[in-house]
PDB file of C-alpha atoms and ligand atoms in Angstrom:
ATOM      1  CA  MET M  57       9.376  -5.856   1.268  1.00 80.00           C
ATOM      2  CA  SER M  58       8.429  -8.114  -1.651  1.00 87.00           C
ATOM      3  CA  ASN M  59       8.334  -6.905  -5.259  1.00 92.00           C
ATOM      4  CA  LEU M  60       4.570  -7.344  -5.395  1.00 93.00           C
ATOM      5  CA  THR M  61       4.061  -5.300  -2.213  1.00 95.00           C
ATOM      6  CA  GLU M  62       6.208  -2.534  -3.688  1.00 96.00           C
ATOM      7  CA  LYS M  63       4.181  -2.690  -6.882  1.00 96.00           C
ATOM      8  CA  ALA M  64       0.889  -2.463  -4.934  1.00 97.00           C
ATOM      9  CA  ILE M  65       2.132   0.548  -2.919  1.00 97.00           C
ATOM     10  CA  LYS M  66       3.333   2.272  -6.114  1.00 97.00           C
ATOM     11  CA  LYS M  67      -0.069   1.653  -7.709  1.00 97.00           C
ATOM     12  CA  LEU M  68      -1.869   3.104  -4.673  1.00 98.00           C
ATOM     13  CA  ASN M  69       0.402   6.183  -4.813  1.00 97.00           C
ATOM     14  CA  ASN M  70      -0.305   6.636  -8.545  1.00 96.00           C
ATOM     15  CA  ARG M  71      -4.025   6.579  -7.748  1.00 96.00           C
ATOM     16  CA  GLY M  72      -3.665   9.318  -5.111  1.00 95.00           C
ATOM     17  CA  VAL M  73      -3.388   7.226  -1.926  1.00 97.00           C
ATOM     18  CA  GLU M  74      -0.426   7.337   0.493  1.00 98.00           C
ATOM     19  CA  ILE M  75       0.162   4.827   3.319  1.00 98.00           C
ATOM     20  CA  ILE M  76      -0.147   7.697   5.822  1.00 98.00           C
ATOM     21  CA  ASP M  77      -3.688   8.429   4.540  1.00 98.00           C
ATOM     22  CA  ILE M  78      -4.735   4.858   5.374  1.00 98.00           C
ATOM     23  CA  ALA M  79      -2.871   4.920   8.716  1.00 98.00           C
ATOM     24  CA  GLU M  80      -4.819   8.053   9.764  1.00 98.00           C
ATOM     25  CA  ILE M  81      -8.102   6.176   9.333  1.00 98.00           C
ATOM     26  CA  VAL M  82      -6.712   3.229  11.332  1.00 98.00           C
ATOM     27  CA  TYR M  83      -5.633   5.603  14.102  1.00 98.00           C
ATOM     28  CA  ASP M  84      -9.112   7.130  14.340  1.00 97.00           C
ATOM     29  CA  LEU M  85     -10.708   3.667  14.454  1.00 97.00           C
ATOM     30  CA  GLN M  86      -8.504   2.316  17.260  1.00 97.00           C
ATOM     31  CA  LYS M  87      -7.443   5.315  19.402  1.00 96.00           C
ATOM     32  CA  LYS M  88     -10.388   4.966  21.760  1.00 95.00           C
ATOM     33  CA  TYR M  89      -9.516   1.321  22.472  1.00 94.00           C
ATOM     34  CA  ILE M  90      -5.714   1.557  22.721  1.00 95.00           C
ATOM     35  CA  SER M  91      -4.567   4.493  24.872  1.00 94.00           C
ATOM     36  CA  THR M  92      -0.900   4.130  23.888  1.00 95.00           C
ATOM     37  CA  LEU M  93      -1.577   3.927  20.144  1.00 97.00           C
ATOM     38  CA  THR M  94       0.790   5.929  17.893  1.00 97.00           C
ATOM     39  CA  MET M  95       0.661   6.787  14.192  1.00 98.00           C
ATOM     40  CA  ASP M  96       3.790   4.671  13.817  1.00 98.00           C
ATOM     41  CA  ASP M  97       1.872   1.593  15.098  1.00 97.00           C
ATOM     42  CA  CYS M  98      -0.830   2.287  12.503  1.00 98.00           C
ATOM     43  CA  ILE M  99       1.643   2.748   9.632  1.00 98.00           C
ATOM     44  CA  LYS M 100       3.342  -0.554  10.595  1.00 97.00           C
ATOM     45  CA  SER M 101      -0.003  -2.372  10.748  1.00 98.00           C
ATOM     46  CA  VAL M 102      -0.990  -1.060   7.292  1.00 98.00           C
ATOM     47  CA  CYS M 103       2.398  -2.197   5.908  1.00 97.00           C
ATOM     48  CA  THR M 104       1.924  -5.677   7.407  1.00 97.00           C
ATOM     49  CA  VAL M 105      -1.510  -5.952   5.762  1.00 97.00           C
ATOM     50  CA  LEU M 106       0.109  -4.935   2.453  1.00 97.00           C
ATOM     51  CA  GLU M 107       2.554  -7.875   2.697  1.00 96.00           C
ATOM     52  CA  LYS M 108      -0.246 -10.452   2.313  1.00 95.00           C
ATOM     53  CA  ARG M 109      -0.709 -12.046  -1.093  1.00 94.00           C
ATOM     54  CA  GLU M 110      -4.543 -11.940  -0.976  1.00 94.00           C
ATOM     55  CA  VAL M 111      -4.371  -8.223  -0.229  1.00 97.00           C
ATOM     56  CA  ILE M 112      -1.924  -7.438  -3.027  1.00 97.00           C
ATOM     57  CA  HIS M 113      -3.998  -9.414  -5.526  1.00 97.00           C
ATOM     58  CA  ALA M 114      -7.197  -7.591  -4.531  1.00 97.00           C
ATOM     59  CA  ILE M 115      -5.475  -4.171  -4.809  1.00 98.00           C
ATOM     60  CA  LEU M 116      -3.970  -4.904  -8.235  1.00 98.00           C
ATOM     61  CA  THR M 117      -7.207  -6.446  -9.561  1.00 98.00           C
ATOM     62  CA  GLY M 118      -9.438  -3.614  -8.303  1.00 98.00           C
ATOM     63  CA  ILE M 119      -7.172  -0.895  -9.683  1.00 98.00           C
ATOM     64  CA  ALA M 120      -6.833  -2.782 -12.996  1.00 98.00           C
ATOM     65  CA  ILE M 121     -10.645  -2.754 -13.377  1.00 98.00           C
ATOM     66  CA  ASP M 122     -10.794   0.974 -12.458  1.00 98.00           C
ATOM     67  CA  GLU M 123      -8.094   1.728 -15.045  1.00 97.00           C
ATOM     68  CA  ALA M 124      -9.771  -0.367 -17.739  1.00 98.00           C
ATOM     69  CA  ALA M 125     -13.080   1.451 -17.109  1.00 97.00           C
ATOM     70  CA  GLU M 126     -11.500   4.916 -17.274  1.00 96.00           C
ATOM     71  CA  LYS M 127      -9.909   3.973 -20.627  1.00 97.00           C
ATOM     72  CA  ASN M 128     -13.297   2.595 -21.837  1.00 97.00           C
ATOM     73  CA  LEU M 129     -11.759  -0.824 -22.509  1.00 98.00           C
ATOM     74  CA  LEU M 130     -14.680  -2.913 -21.186  1.00 98.00           C
ATOM     75  CA  ASP M 131     -17.969  -3.752 -22.904  1.00 98.00           C
ATOM     76  CA  GLU M 132     -20.048  -0.579 -23.023  1.00 97.00           C
ATOM     77  CA  GLU M 133     -22.820  -1.596 -20.609  1.00 97.00           C
ATOM     78  CA  ILE M 134     -20.547  -2.693 -17.771  1.00 97.00           C
ATOM     79  CA  ASN M 135     -18.010   0.055 -18.512  1.00 97.00           C
ATOM     80  CA  ASP M 136     -20.726   2.697 -17.966  1.00 97.00           C
ATOM     81  CA  ILE M 137     -21.902   1.093 -14.723  1.00 97.00           C
ATOM     82  CA  ILE M 138     -18.375   0.958 -13.257  1.00 97.00           C
ATOM     83  CA  LYS M 139     -17.381   4.408 -14.519  1.00 95.00           C
ATOM     84  CA  LYS M 140     -20.381   6.148 -12.987  1.00 94.00           C
ATOM     85  CA  ASP M 141     -20.008   4.132  -9.749  1.00 93.00           C
ATOM     86  CA  ASP M 142     -23.615   2.936  -9.862  1.00 93.00           C
ATOM     87  CA  ALA M 143     -24.850   2.549  -6.270  1.00 89.00           C
ATOM     88  CA  LEU M 144     -26.502  -0.792  -7.089  1.00 94.00           C
ATOM     89  CA  TYR M 145     -23.430  -2.319  -8.757  1.00 96.00           C
ATOM     90  CA  GLY M 146     -21.981  -3.717  -5.513  1.00 95.00           C
ATOM     91  CA  ILE M 147     -19.141  -5.800  -6.960  1.00 97.00           C
ATOM     92  CA  ASP M 148     -16.681  -3.087  -5.880  1.00 97.00           C
ATOM     93  CA  GLU M 149     -17.635  -3.942  -2.275  1.00 96.00           C
ATOM     94  CA  ILE M 150     -17.419  -7.712  -2.836  1.00 97.00           C
ATOM     95  CA  LEU M 151     -13.886  -7.885  -4.266  1.00 97.00           C
ATOM     96  CA  PRO M 152     -12.219  -6.320  -1.168  1.00 97.00           C
ATOM     97  CA  LEU M 153     -13.916  -8.907   1.055  1.00 96.00           C
ATOM     98  CA  SER M 154     -10.975 -11.127   0.066  1.00 96.00           C
ATOM     99  CA  ILE M 155      -8.850  -8.686   2.128  1.00 97.00           C
ATOM    100  CA  VAL M 156     -11.287  -8.509   5.046  1.00 97.00           C
ATOM    101  CA  ASN M 157     -11.871 -12.296   5.113  1.00 95.00           C
ATOM    102  CA  VAL M 158      -8.306 -13.042   6.215  1.00 94.00           C
ATOM    103  CA  HIS M 159      -8.423 -10.505   9.076  1.00 94.00           C
ATOM    104  CA  GLY M 160     -11.397 -11.658  11.162  1.00 93.00           C
ATOM    105  CA  SER M 161     -14.726 -10.275  12.300  1.00 94.00           C
ATOM    106  CA  ILE M 162     -13.405  -6.915  13.611  1.00 94.00           C
ATOM    107  CA  ALA M 163     -12.125  -6.234  10.107  1.00 96.00           C
ATOM    108  CA  PHE M 164     -15.527  -7.180   8.702  1.00 96.00           C
ATOM    109  CA  THR M 165     -17.591  -4.877  10.953  1.00 96.00           C
ATOM    110  CA  ASN M 166     -15.165  -1.969  10.494  1.00 97.00           C
ATOM    111  CA  PHE M 167     -15.331  -2.463   6.714  1.00 97.00           C
ATOM    112  CA  GLY M 168     -19.085  -1.790   6.690  1.00 96.00           C
ATOM    113  CA  TYR M 169     -18.630   1.139   9.076  1.00 97.00           C
ATOM    114  CA  LEU M 170     -15.963   2.806   6.897  1.00 97.00           C
ATOM    115  CA  ASP M 171     -17.982   2.215   3.729  1.00 95.00           C
ATOM    116  CA  LYS M 172     -20.910   4.119   5.274  1.00 94.00           C
ATOM    117  CA  LEU M 173     -18.892   6.940   6.873  1.00 96.00           C
ATOM    118  CA  LYS M 174     -16.184   7.407   4.217  1.00 95.00           C
ATOM    119  CA  PRO M 175     -13.697   9.218   6.479  1.00 97.00           C
ATOM    120  CA  GLY M 176     -10.478  10.893   5.248  1.00 97.00           C
ATOM    121  CA  ILE M 177      -9.015   9.721   1.949  1.00 97.00           C
ATOM    122  CA  ILE M 178     -11.972   7.348   1.332  1.00 96.00           C
ATOM    123  CA  GLY M 179     -14.379  10.267   0.928  1.00 95.00           C
ATOM    124  CA  LYS M 180     -11.800  12.379  -0.897  1.00 95.00           C
ATOM    125  CA  LEU M 181     -11.265   9.755  -3.617  1.00 92.00           C
ATOM    126  CA  ASP M 182     -14.439  10.787  -5.449  1.00 80.00           C
ATOM    127  CA  LYS M 183     -13.321  14.386  -5.864  1.00 83.00           C
ATOM    128  CA  LEU M 184      -9.747  13.295  -6.514  1.00 87.00           C
ATOM    129  CA  GLY M 185     -11.036  11.009  -9.296  1.00 86.00           C
ATOM    130  CA  GLU M 186     -12.589  13.990 -11.079  1.00 85.00           C
ATOM    131  CA  GLU M 187      -9.424  16.074 -10.699  1.00 87.00           C
ATOM    132  CA  MET M 188      -7.081  13.274 -11.763  1.00 88.00           C
ATOM    133  CA  LYS M 189      -9.500  12.017 -14.476  1.00 89.00           C
ATOM    134  CA  GLN M 190      -9.405   8.610 -12.831  1.00 94.00           C
ATOM    135  CA  CYS M 191     -12.110   6.076 -11.972  1.00 96.00           C
ATOM    136  CA  HIS M 192     -11.962   5.128  -8.270  1.00 97.00           C
ATOM    137  CA  THR M 193     -14.997   2.835  -8.072  1.00 97.00           C
ATOM    138  CA  PHE M 194     -13.031  -0.153  -6.704  1.00 98.00           C
ATOM    139  CA  LEU M 195     -10.260   1.855  -5.038  1.00 98.00           C
ATOM    140  CA  ASP M 196     -12.364   3.465  -2.272  1.00 97.00           C
ATOM    141  CA  ASP M 197     -13.626   0.053  -1.110  1.00 97.00           C
ATOM    142  CA  ILE M 198     -10.120  -1.413  -1.255  1.00 98.00           C
ATOM    143  CA  ILE M 199      -8.914   1.365   1.062  1.00 98.00           C
ATOM    144  CA  CYS M 200     -11.839   0.611   3.444  1.00 98.00           C
ATOM    145  CA  ALA M 201     -10.708  -3.027   3.520  1.00 98.00           C
ATOM    146  CA  ILE M 202      -7.000  -2.268   4.109  1.00 98.00           C
ATOM    147  CA  ALA M 203      -7.791   0.209   6.917  1.00 98.00           C
ATOM    148  CA  SER M 204     -10.313  -2.075   8.646  1.00 98.00           C
ATOM    149  CA  SER M 205      -7.901  -5.026   8.424  1.00 98.00           C
ATOM    150  CA  ALA M 206      -5.016  -2.985   9.879  1.00 98.00           C
ATOM    151  CA  ALA M 207      -7.349  -1.862  12.711  1.00 97.00           C
ATOM    152  CA  SER M 208      -8.368  -5.468  13.383  1.00 97.00           C
ATOM    153  CA  ARG M 209      -4.704  -6.543  13.649  1.00 96.00           C
ATOM    154  CA  LEU M 210      -4.055  -3.827  16.257  1.00 96.00           C
ATOM    155  CA  ALA M 211      -7.158  -4.810  18.233  1.00 95.00           C
ATOM    156  CA  HIS M 212      -6.040  -8.440  18.425  1.00 92.00           C
ATOM    157  CA  LYS M 213      -2.427  -7.565  19.193  1.00 88.00           C
ATOM    158  CA  ASN M 214      -3.387  -5.312  22.090  1.00 85.00           C
ATOM    159  CA  ARG M 215      -5.629  -7.770  23.885  1.00 74.00           C
ATOM    160  CA  ILE M 216      -3.992  -8.076  27.319  1.00 64.00           C
ATOM    161  CA  ASP M 217      -6.365 -10.269  29.332  1.00 59.00           C
TER     162      ASP M 217
HETATM  163 MG1   MG Y 508     -16.833   1.946  -4.559  1.00 52.12          MG
END
């Protein structure tokens, strides 16, 4: 595991997200398509996604913006918009597309699906943000992108015809 991957995983952990939380979402996305799927397969797929440079950069950038907003370090207008997770902001959904873009169209469709449904840790991040006094405006979308990319990898790997 590279230093940057380790750093990204540590950052995710500090923000309340464990690899297993992401793997659970991947499992739910793919279990109906792959009958032999195990949680271990999903954990491995998430870890492989986390090895990619584009992915690490998106994670570290998104979390850096969240952290800057929670410390009120940005210009007031944009700081307020990010901190209150304004529904019309939208840039928090655009940044993680750099993760989805390298994992194909299955990753892309699942990304939109997860953003709407907010299963598991994705939905919990809002409440967790209040408890931990953290801003998770970019983080929830980054988790959507990692999970949908890991699911896409499994879908392509398990194609047998
Ligand atoms: Mg968001």
